GROMACS .gro file of C-alpha atoms in nm:
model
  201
    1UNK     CA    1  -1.077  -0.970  -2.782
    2UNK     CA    2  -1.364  -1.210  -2.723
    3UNK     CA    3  -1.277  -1.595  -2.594
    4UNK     CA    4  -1.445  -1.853  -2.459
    5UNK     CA    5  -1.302  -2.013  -2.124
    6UNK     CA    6  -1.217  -2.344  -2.103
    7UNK     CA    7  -1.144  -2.328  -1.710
    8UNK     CA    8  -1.285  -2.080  -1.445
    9UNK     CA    9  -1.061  -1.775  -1.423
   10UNK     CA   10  -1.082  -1.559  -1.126
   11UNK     CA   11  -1.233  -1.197  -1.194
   12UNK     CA   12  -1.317  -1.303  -1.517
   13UNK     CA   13  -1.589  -1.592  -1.525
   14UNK     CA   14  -1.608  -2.007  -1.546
   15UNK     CA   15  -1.661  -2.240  -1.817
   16UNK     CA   16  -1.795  -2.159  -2.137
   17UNK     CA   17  -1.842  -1.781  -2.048
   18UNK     CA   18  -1.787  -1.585  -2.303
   19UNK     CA   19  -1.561  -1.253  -2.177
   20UNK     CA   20  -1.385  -0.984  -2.351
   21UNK     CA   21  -1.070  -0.965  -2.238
   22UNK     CA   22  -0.774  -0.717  -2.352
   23UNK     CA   23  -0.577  -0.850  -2.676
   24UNK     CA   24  -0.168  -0.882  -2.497
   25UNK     CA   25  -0.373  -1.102  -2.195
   26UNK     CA   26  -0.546  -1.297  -2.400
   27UNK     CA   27  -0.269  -1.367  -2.684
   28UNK     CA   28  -0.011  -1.360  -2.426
   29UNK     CA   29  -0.131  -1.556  -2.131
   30UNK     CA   30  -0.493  -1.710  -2.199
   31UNK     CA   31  -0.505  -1.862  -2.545
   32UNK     CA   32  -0.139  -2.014  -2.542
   33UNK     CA   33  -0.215  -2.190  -2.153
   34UNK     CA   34  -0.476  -2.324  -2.312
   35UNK     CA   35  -0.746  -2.102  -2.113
   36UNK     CA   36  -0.938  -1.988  -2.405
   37UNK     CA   37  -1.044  -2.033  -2.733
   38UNK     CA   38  -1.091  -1.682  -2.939
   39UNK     CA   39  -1.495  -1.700  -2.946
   40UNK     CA   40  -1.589  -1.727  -3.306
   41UNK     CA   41  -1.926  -1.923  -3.463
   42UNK     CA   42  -1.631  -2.250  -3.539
   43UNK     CA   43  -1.490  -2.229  -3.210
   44UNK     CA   44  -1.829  -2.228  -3.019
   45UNK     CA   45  -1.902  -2.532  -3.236
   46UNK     CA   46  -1.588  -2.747  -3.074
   47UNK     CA   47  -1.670  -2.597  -2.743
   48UNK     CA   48  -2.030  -2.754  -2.704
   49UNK     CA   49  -1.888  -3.057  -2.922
   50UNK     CA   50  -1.634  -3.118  -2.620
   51UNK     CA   51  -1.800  -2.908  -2.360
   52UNK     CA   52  -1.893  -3.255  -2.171
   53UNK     CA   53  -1.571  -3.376  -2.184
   54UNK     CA   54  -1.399  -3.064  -2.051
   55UNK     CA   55  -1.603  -3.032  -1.773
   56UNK     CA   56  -1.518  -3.379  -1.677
   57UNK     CA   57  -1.183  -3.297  -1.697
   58UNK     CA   58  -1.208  -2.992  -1.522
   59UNK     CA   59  -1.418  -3.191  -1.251
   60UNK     CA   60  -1.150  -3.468  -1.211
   61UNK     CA   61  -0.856  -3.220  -1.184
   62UNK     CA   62  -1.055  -3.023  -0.879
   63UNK     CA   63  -1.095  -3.382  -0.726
   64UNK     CA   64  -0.743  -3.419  -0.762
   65UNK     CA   65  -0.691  -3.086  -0.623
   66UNK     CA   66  -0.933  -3.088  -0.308
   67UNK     CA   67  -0.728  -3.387  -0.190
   68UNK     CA   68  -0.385  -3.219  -0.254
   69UNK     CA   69  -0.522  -2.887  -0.055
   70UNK     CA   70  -0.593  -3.162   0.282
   71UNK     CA   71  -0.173  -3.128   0.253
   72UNK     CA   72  -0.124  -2.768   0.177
   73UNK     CA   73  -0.363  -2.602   0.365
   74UNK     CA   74  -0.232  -2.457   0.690
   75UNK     CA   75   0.103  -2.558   0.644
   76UNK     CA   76   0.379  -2.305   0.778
   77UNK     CA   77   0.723  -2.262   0.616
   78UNK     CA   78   1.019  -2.092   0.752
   79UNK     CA   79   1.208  -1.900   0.582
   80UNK     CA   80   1.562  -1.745   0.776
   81UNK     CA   81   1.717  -1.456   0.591
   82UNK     CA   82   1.971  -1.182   0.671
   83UNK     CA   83   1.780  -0.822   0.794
   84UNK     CA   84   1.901  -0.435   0.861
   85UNK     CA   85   1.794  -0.382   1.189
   86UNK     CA   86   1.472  -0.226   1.092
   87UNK     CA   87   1.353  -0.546   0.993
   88UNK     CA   88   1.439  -0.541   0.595
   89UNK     CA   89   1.559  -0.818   0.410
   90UNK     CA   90   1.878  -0.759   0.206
   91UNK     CA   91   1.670  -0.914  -0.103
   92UNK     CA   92   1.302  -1.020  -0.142
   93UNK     CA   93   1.141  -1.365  -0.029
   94UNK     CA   94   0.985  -1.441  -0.383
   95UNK     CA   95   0.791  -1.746  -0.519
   96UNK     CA   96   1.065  -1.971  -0.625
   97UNK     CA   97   1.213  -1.927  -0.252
   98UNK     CA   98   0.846  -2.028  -0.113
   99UNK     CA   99   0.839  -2.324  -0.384
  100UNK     CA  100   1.183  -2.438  -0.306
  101UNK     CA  101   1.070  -2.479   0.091
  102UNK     CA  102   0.749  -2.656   0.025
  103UNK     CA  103   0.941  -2.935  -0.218
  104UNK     CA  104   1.190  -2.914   0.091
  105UNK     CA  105   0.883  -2.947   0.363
  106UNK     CA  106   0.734  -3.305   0.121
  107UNK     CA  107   0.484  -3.036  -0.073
  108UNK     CA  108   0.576  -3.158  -0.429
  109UNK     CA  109   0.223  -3.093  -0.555
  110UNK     CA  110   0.265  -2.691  -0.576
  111UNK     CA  111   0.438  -2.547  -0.865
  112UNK     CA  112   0.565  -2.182  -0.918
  113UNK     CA  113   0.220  -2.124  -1.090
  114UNK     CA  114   0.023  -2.204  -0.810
  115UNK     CA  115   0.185  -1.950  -0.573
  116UNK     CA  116  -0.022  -1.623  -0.571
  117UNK     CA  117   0.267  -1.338  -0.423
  118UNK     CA  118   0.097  -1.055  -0.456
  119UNK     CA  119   0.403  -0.849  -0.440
  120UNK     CA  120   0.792  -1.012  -0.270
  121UNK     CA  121   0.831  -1.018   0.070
  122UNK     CA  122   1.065  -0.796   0.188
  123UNK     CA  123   1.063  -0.748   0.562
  124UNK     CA  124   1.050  -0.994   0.826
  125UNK     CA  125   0.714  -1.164   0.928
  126UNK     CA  126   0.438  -1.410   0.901
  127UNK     CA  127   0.281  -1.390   0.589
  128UNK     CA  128  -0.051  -1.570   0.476
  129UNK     CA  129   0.017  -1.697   0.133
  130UNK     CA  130  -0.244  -1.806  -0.135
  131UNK     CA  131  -0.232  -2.100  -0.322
  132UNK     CA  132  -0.418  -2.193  -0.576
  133UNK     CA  133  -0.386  -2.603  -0.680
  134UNK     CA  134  -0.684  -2.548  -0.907
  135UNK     CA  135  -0.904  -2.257  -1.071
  136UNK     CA  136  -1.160  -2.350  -0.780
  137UNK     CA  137  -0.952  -2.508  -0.521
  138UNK     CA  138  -0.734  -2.212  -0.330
  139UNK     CA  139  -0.574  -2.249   0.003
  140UNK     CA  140  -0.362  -2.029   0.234
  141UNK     CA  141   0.012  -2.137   0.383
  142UNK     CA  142   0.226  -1.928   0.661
  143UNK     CA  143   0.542  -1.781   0.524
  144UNK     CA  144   0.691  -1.679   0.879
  145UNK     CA  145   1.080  -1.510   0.752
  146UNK     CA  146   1.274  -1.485   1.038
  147UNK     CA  147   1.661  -1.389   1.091
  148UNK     CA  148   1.692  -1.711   1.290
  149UNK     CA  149   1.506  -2.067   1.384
  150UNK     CA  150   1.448  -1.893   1.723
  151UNK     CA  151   1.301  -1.607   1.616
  152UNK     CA  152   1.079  -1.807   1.400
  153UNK     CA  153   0.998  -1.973   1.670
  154UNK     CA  154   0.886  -1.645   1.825
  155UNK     CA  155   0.700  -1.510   1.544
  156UNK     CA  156   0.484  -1.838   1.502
  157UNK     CA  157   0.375  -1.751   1.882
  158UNK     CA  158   0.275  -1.412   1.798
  159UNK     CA  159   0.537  -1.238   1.915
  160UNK     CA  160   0.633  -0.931   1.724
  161UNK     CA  161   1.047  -0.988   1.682
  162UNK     CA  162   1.123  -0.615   1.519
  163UNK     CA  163   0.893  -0.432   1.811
  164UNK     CA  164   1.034  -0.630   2.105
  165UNK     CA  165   1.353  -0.564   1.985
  166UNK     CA  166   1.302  -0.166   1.934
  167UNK     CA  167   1.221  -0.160   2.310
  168UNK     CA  168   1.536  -0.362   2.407
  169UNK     CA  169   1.771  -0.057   2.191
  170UNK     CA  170   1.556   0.244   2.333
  171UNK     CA  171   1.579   0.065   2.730
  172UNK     CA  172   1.945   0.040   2.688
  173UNK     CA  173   1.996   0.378   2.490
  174UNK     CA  174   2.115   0.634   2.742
  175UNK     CA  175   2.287   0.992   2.639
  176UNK     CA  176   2.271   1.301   2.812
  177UNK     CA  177   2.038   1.568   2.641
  178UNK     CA  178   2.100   1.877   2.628
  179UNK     CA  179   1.763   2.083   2.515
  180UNK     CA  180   1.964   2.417   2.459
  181UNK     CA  181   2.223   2.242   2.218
  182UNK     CA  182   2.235   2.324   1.864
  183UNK     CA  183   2.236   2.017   1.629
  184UNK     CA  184   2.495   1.828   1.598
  185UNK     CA  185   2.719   1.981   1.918
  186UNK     CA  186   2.784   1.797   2.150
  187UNK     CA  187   2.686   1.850   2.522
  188UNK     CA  188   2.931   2.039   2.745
  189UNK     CA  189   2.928   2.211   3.079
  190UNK     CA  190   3.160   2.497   2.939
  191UNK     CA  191   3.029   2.852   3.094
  192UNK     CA  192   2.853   3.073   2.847
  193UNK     CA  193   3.049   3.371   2.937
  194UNK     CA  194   3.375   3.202   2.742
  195UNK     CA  195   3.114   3.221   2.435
  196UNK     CA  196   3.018   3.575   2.532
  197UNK     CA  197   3.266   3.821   2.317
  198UNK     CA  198   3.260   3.625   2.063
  199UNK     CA  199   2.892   3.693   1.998
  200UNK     CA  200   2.985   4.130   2.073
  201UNK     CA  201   3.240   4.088   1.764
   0.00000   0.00000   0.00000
């Protein structure tokens, strides 16, 4: 299908470009978030009727935006969940949770729209988030998921939690090995001549 933008849309083009675009994403998505117009000869005519006007709105609303993203940008959320020990959440860290902790943090300004998750989080980490306050006004925020406000704490310095801890478990991890043992027995010092005859039968 064939629209004309109304806003700049990533990957696809700004203001009064005309795109073709695929039918569900335009019907779907575009048109009724007032993104688009389907491009026909009376559409172009209200575009370049209005086209002043909506580029003054568009201009005000990236003002507005630029001074929200002064707030935003940077900013680093914490986010404590429960883990397995190889570091994966029991759940996902999606966008409502990331939201929820900016309205908690004084961010009111970004709305579940805004966050760009390109898939959930599901291990522990700092994460560099996108925001996007406006078609032309993106900005990145630290997700740092932890298991606790210490290791937060750690993680915002850099430190890698899951690999320090690996070390800890293999430095205190101490069995005897026994290279001739099949898997699963057990090591013993039993003579081999007990297993002997048992072998001749």
């Amino acid at each position: 299908m064939e629209i004309i933008l109304l806003e700049r849309i990533e990957k696809l083009g700004a203001i009064g470009d005309v795109v073709t675009v695929k039918d569900g994403y335009a019907r779907n998505f575009l048109l009724p978030n007032k993104k688009a117009l389907r491009s026909n000869a009376a559409n172009k005519k209200v575009f370049e009727a209005n086209r002043a006007k909506i580029e003054a709105d568009n201009a005000a609303r990236r003002s507005d935006a630029e001074k929200a993203a002064e707030g935003v940008n940077g900013k680093q959320i914490v986010l404590i969940r429960q883990s397995s020990n190889a570091g994966h959440l029991y759940g996902s860290v999606a966008v409502r949770d990331i939201v929820d902790a900016l309205h908690a943090d004084g961010v009111t300004n970004v709305s579940k729209a805004m966050v760009v998750l390109e898939r959930p989080i599901k291990t522990l980490g700092v994460f560099d988030v996108k925001v996007a306050l406006h078609p032309e006004v993106a900005v990145a925020i630290s997700v740092n998921v932890a298991r606790s406000p210490e290791e937060a704490e750690l993680q915002a310095q850099g430190v890698d939690v899951m690999a320090d801890l690996f070390e800890k478990d293999e430095s205190g991890f101490t069995e005897d090995y026994d290279p001739n043992a099949e898997p699963g027995e057990i090591a013993t010092e039993t003579e081999e001549t007990e297993e002997a005859p048992a072998a001749e039968a």
